[in-house]
Coordinates of C-alpha atoms in Angstrom, one line a residue:
Chain A
M115 CA -57.0 -8.4 -15.6
K116 CA -61.0 -8.1 -15.7
L117 CA -62.6 -10.7 -17.6
Q118 CA -64.9 -8.0 -19.2
E119 CA -61.5 -6.5 -20.6
L120 CA -60.2 -9.8 -22.0
V121 CA -63.6 -10.2 -23.7
N122 CA -63.3 -6.8 -25.3
S123 CA -59.8 -6.9 -26.2
L124 CA -60.0 -10.4 -27.9
S125 CA -64.0 -9.6 -29.2
L126 CA -65.0 -12.8 -27.6
E127 CA -68.5 -14.0 -27.7
V128 CA -70.1 -14.4 -24.5
K129 CA -72.5 -17.4 -24.5
T130 CA -73.9 -17.0 -20.9
P131 CA -75.7 -13.7 -20.9
G132 CA -76.5 -12.0 -17.7
M133 CA -73.3 -13.1 -15.8
D134 CA -71.1 -10.6 -14.2
L135 CA -68.0 -10.7 -16.0
N136 CA -66.3 -7.9 -13.7
R137 CA -64.3 -10.7 -12.1
E138 CA -60.6 -11.2 -12.1
V139 CA -58.7 -13.2 -14.3
T140 CA -55.5 -14.0 -12.5
G141 CA -53.9 -16.2 -15.3
G142 CA -54.5 -18.8 -17.9
Y143 CA -54.3 -22.6 -18.7
A144 CA -54.7 -24.4 -21.7
S145 CA -55.6 -28.2 -21.9
D146 CA -58.1 -30.5 -23.2
L147 CA -57.8 -33.0 -20.9
L148 CA -59.8 -32.7 -17.9
S149 CA -57.5 -34.4 -15.6
D150 CA -54.8 -32.1 -16.5
V151 CA -57.1 -29.0 -15.8
I152 CA -58.2 -30.4 -12.4
G153 CA -54.8 -31.3 -11.4
N154 CA -52.8 -28.3 -12.6
A155 CA -54.8 -25.1 -13.4
K156 CA -54.9 -22.2 -10.9
E157 CA -57.7 -20.7 -9.4
G158 CA -59.0 -17.3 -11.2
S159 CA -57.3 -18.4 -14.4
V160 CA -59.2 -18.5 -17.5
W161 CA -59.3 -21.9 -19.4
I162 CA -58.8 -22.2 -23.1
T163 CA -60.2 -25.5 -24.5
L164 CA -62.0 -27.1 -27.5
Q165 CA -64.1 -29.4 -25.0
V166 CA -67.5 -28.1 -25.5
H167 CA -69.6 -30.9 -23.4
L168 CA -70.8 -30.2 -20.1
N169 CA -68.1 -31.4 -17.8
I170 CA -66.0 -28.5 -18.5
V171 CA -68.3 -26.5 -16.4
A172 CA -68.0 -29.0 -13.4
V173 CA -64.2 -28.8 -13.8
A174 CA -64.4 -25.0 -14.2
S175 CA -66.7 -24.7 -10.9
L176 CA -64.4 -27.1 -8.8
K177 CA -61.0 -25.2 -9.4
G178 CA -62.7 -21.8 -9.0
L179 CA -61.7 -21.0 -12.9
S180 CA -62.8 -17.4 -14.0
G181 CA -64.0 -18.5 -17.4
I182 CA -64.0 -20.7 -20.3
V183 CA -62.9 -19.8 -23.8
L184 CA -63.7 -22.2 -26.5
V185 CA -61.6 -21.8 -29.6
N186 CA -62.2 -22.3 -33.3
N187 CA -65.7 -21.3 -33.0
R188 CA -66.5 -24.4 -31.1
M189 CA -70.1 -24.1 -29.9
P190 CA -70.9 -24.9 -26.3
D191 CA -73.5 -28.0 -26.1
D192 CA -76.9 -26.5 -24.6
D193 CA -76.8 -28.5 -21.5
T194 CA -73.1 -26.9 -21.1
L195 CA -74.7 -23.6 -21.3
K196 CA -77.3 -24.5 -18.7
K197 CA -75.0 -25.7 -16.2
A198 CA -72.7 -22.9 -16.9
S199 CA -75.4 -20.5 -15.6
E200 CA -76.2 -22.7 -12.8
E201 CA -72.7 -22.7 -11.8
N202 CA -72.1 -19.0 -12.5
I203 CA -69.2 -20.0 -15.0
P204 CA -68.8 -17.8 -18.1
V205 CA -68.7 -19.4 -21.5
M206 CA -67.0 -17.4 -24.3
T207 CA -66.2 -18.4 -27.7
S208 CA -63.6 -17.3 -30.3
P209 CA -63.0 -18.0 -33.8
L210 CA -59.4 -18.2 -33.4
A211 CA -57.3 -21.1 -32.8
A212 CA -56.0 -22.0 -29.7
F213 CA -52.4 -21.3 -30.6
E214 CA -53.4 -17.9 -31.7
L215 CA -56.0 -17.0 -29.0
I216 CA -53.2 -18.2 -26.3
G217 CA -50.5 -16.0 -28.1
R218 CA -52.7 -13.0 -27.7
L219 CA -53.6 -13.8 -23.8
Y220 CA -49.6 -14.2 -23.4
T221 CA -49.4 -10.6 -24.9
L222 CA -52.0 -9.1 -23.0
G223 CA -49.9 -10.1 -19.8
L224 CA -51.5 -13.3 -18.6
R225 CA -49.2 -16.0 -17.5
C226 CA -50.0 -19.8 -16.4
R227 CA -49.1 -19.6 -12.7
Chain B
M50 CA -61.9 -25.9 13.0
N51 CA -63.6 -28.0 15.6
K52 CA -66.3 -30.2 13.6
T53 CA -66.7 -33.1 12.3
A54 CA -68.7 -34.5 9.3
E55 CA -69.6 -38.0 7.8
G56 CA -72.1 -38.5 4.8
V57 CA -72.2 -40.6 1.4
F58 CA -72.9 -39.9 -2.4
F59 CA -74.4 -42.3 -4.5
L60 CA -72.7 -42.4 -8.3
T61 CA -74.3 -43.9 -11.4
G62 CA -72.0 -45.1 -14.1
K63 CA -72.2 -43.4 -17.5
D64 CA -74.1 -40.6 -16.0
F65 CA -71.7 -37.7 -17.2
A66 CA -74.4 -35.1 -16.6
K67 CA -73.8 -35.4 -12.9
A68 CA -69.8 -35.8 -13.0
G69 CA -68.4 -33.5 -10.5
V70 CA -71.7 -33.1 -8.5
A71 CA -70.4 -35.4 -5.8
S72 CA -67.0 -33.7 -5.6
S73 CA -68.5 -30.2 -5.8
N74 CA -70.8 -30.9 -2.7
L75 CA -67.9 -32.2 -0.8
K76 CA -66.2 -29.0 -1.6
A77 CA -68.9 -26.8 -0.5
I78 CA -68.7 -29.1 2.9
L79 CA -65.2 -28.7 3.4
E80 CA -65.5 -25.1 2.8
S81 CA -68.5 -24.4 5.3
M82 CA -66.1 -26.3 7.9
G83 CA -63.4 -23.8 7.5
V84 CA -61.0 -26.2 6.1
P85 CA -57.9 -24.6 4.7
P86 CA -58.2 -23.7 1.1
D87 CA -55.1 -25.9 0.1
I88 CA -56.6 -28.7 1.4
I89 CA -59.7 -28.1 0.0
R90 CA -58.1 -28.1 -3.5
R91 CA -56.2 -31.3 -2.6
A92 CA -59.6 -33.0 -1.7
A93 CA -61.5 -31.7 -4.6
I94 CA -59.0 -32.9 -7.0
A95 CA -58.9 -36.7 -5.4
A96 CA -62.5 -36.6 -5.0
F97 CA -63.1 -35.7 -8.7
E98 CA -60.9 -38.2 -10.1
A99 CA -62.6 -40.7 -8.1
E100 CA -66.0 -39.9 -9.0
V101 CA -65.2 -39.8 -12.7
N102 CA -63.4 -43.2 -12.7
V103 CA -66.7 -44.7 -11.0
I104 CA -68.8 -42.7 -13.7
I105 CA -66.4 -44.1 -16.9
Y106 CA -65.9 -47.6 -15.6
A107 CA -68.5 -48.7 -13.2
V108 CA -72.2 -49.6 -13.2
A109 CA -72.6 -47.7 -9.8
G110 CA -70.6 -46.8 -6.8
M111 CA -70.5 -44.5 -3.4
M112 CA -68.3 -42.1 -2.1
H113 CA -68.3 -41.8 1.7
Y114 CA -66.3 -39.1 3.5
S115 CA -65.6 -38.6 7.1
I116 CA -63.7 -35.2 7.9
T117 CA -62.5 -35.0 11.6
Q118 CA -59.8 -32.8 13.3
E119 CA -57.1 -35.0 12.1
M120 CA -57.9 -36.1 8.5
I121 CA -60.3 -36.1 5.5
K122 CA -60.8 -39.8 4.8
I123 CA -62.7 -40.6 1.6
I124 CA -63.7 -44.0 0.7
V125 CA -64.9 -44.8 -2.9
Q126 CA -66.3 -48.3 -3.7
D127 CA -67.7 -49.2 -7.0
M128 CA -69.5 -52.1 -8.7
G129 CA -67.1 -52.0 -11.9
P130 CA -65.0 -54.3 -14.1
G131 CA -61.9 -54.1 -11.3
I132 CA -58.4 -53.5 -12.0
P133 CA -56.4 -56.4 -13.0
D134 CA -52.9 -54.9 -12.5
I135 CA -53.0 -51.8 -10.0
A136 CA -49.4 -50.8 -10.5
L137 CA -49.8 -50.8 -14.2
A138 CA -53.2 -48.5 -13.7
M139 CA -51.1 -45.9 -11.3
T140 CA -48.8 -45.3 -14.0
E141 CA -49.5 -41.7 -15.3
G142 CA -50.7 -42.1 -19.0
Y143 CA -51.9 -45.9 -18.7
S144 CA -55.7 -46.0 -19.4
T145 CA -58.0 -48.7 -20.7
A146 CA -60.9 -45.8 -21.6
P147 CA -62.5 -46.0 -24.9
D148 CA -62.0 -43.8 -27.6
Y149 CA -65.4 -41.9 -27.0
I150 CA -64.1 -41.2 -23.3
R151 CA -60.9 -39.8 -24.4
E152 CA -62.3 -37.5 -27.0
M153 CA -64.3 -35.8 -24.2
G154 CA -61.2 -35.2 -22.4
F155 CA -61.1 -38.0 -19.8
G156 CA -59.3 -41.4 -19.8
S157 CA -56.0 -39.7 -20.3
G158 CA -54.3 -41.9 -17.9
M159 CA -53.8 -39.1 -14.9
G160 CA -56.8 -39.8 -12.6
L161 CA -55.1 -42.3 -9.9
P162 CA -51.5 -40.8 -10.5
N163 CA -53.7 -37.4 -9.5
I164 CA -55.3 -38.8 -6.5
K165 CA -52.0 -40.4 -5.0
K166 CA -50.1 -36.8 -5.9
S167 CA -53.0 -34.8 -4.2
T168 CA -53.5 -37.3 -1.2
D169 CA -51.0 -38.3 2.1
K170 CA -52.1 -41.9 1.7
L171 CA -53.9 -44.0 -1.2
T172 CA -54.8 -47.7 -1.2
V173 CA -56.5 -49.5 -3.8
N174 CA -58.1 -52.7 -3.5
S175 CA -59.6 -54.2 -6.8
V176 CA -61.1 -57.8 -7.7
V177 CA -61.7 -58.4 -11.3
G178 CA -65.1 -58.7 -12.0
E179 CA -66.5 -57.3 -8.8
G180 CA -65.5 -53.8 -8.0
T181 CA -62.8 -51.3 -6.9
T182 CA -62.5 -49.7 -3.7
L183 CA -60.3 -46.7 -3.2
E184 CA -59.1 -45.1 0.3
F185 CA -57.6 -41.9 0.4
I186 CA -56.7 -39.7 3.3
I187 CA -55.3 -36.0 3.5
N188 CA -53.9 -35.1 6.9
L189 CA -55.3 -31.9 8.5
N190 CA -52.6 -31.5 10.9
K191 CA -49.7 -31.0 8.9
T192 CA -49.0 -28.7 5.9
A193 CA -48.1 -30.7 2.7

């Protein structure tokens, strides 16, 4: 599934303008512990988290994740967005709680693989 | 792959804005050398965890890497508080990180275990009050 389709289906707000969203999302991973994501998330996955500080971008970049979705309408820090632009990591927000959002992602066919 | 490379990254304690920069640079070097992706993935996990440990706990440190035909060897040496009980620190979930670090999603006690799982050999030497040295190796001549 393309990231753009996911953005449309779930009405995600894209916080990193001008980024190509025509990238493949091959799975999903949800965690707020950075070591867990570094150790277990798979390349190409979209990451669901409530962490908003700039180190999430380093983690996503290092793991080759397809994007980060912040839940509960949590807003990314300014330096997070700056870093995200530099690293070409799309950051999106959703008003939904993690449980709801992940449920919908699962319904759309995404799996943790 | 028939190249070798060697170098050092310097790390500054509490500089969270730079957390991951050394690991990203190392990953880019490994990619440019044509190291297999699964090996790069393991090296990146281990390097990131070691880098973050220095940033969380130490005043400063350095990450030395050497890449040969046989192995990736990384030595991370810090000027930090040291680890009184290494066996305990290797236990998944054990952490001495303060609350504000945990709230950032760091300090979950998975760092050293992640490094051990991702590498073929890990050696930890530490002197309380002086610092810690990690040395880890990922073999390139076998599949893990």
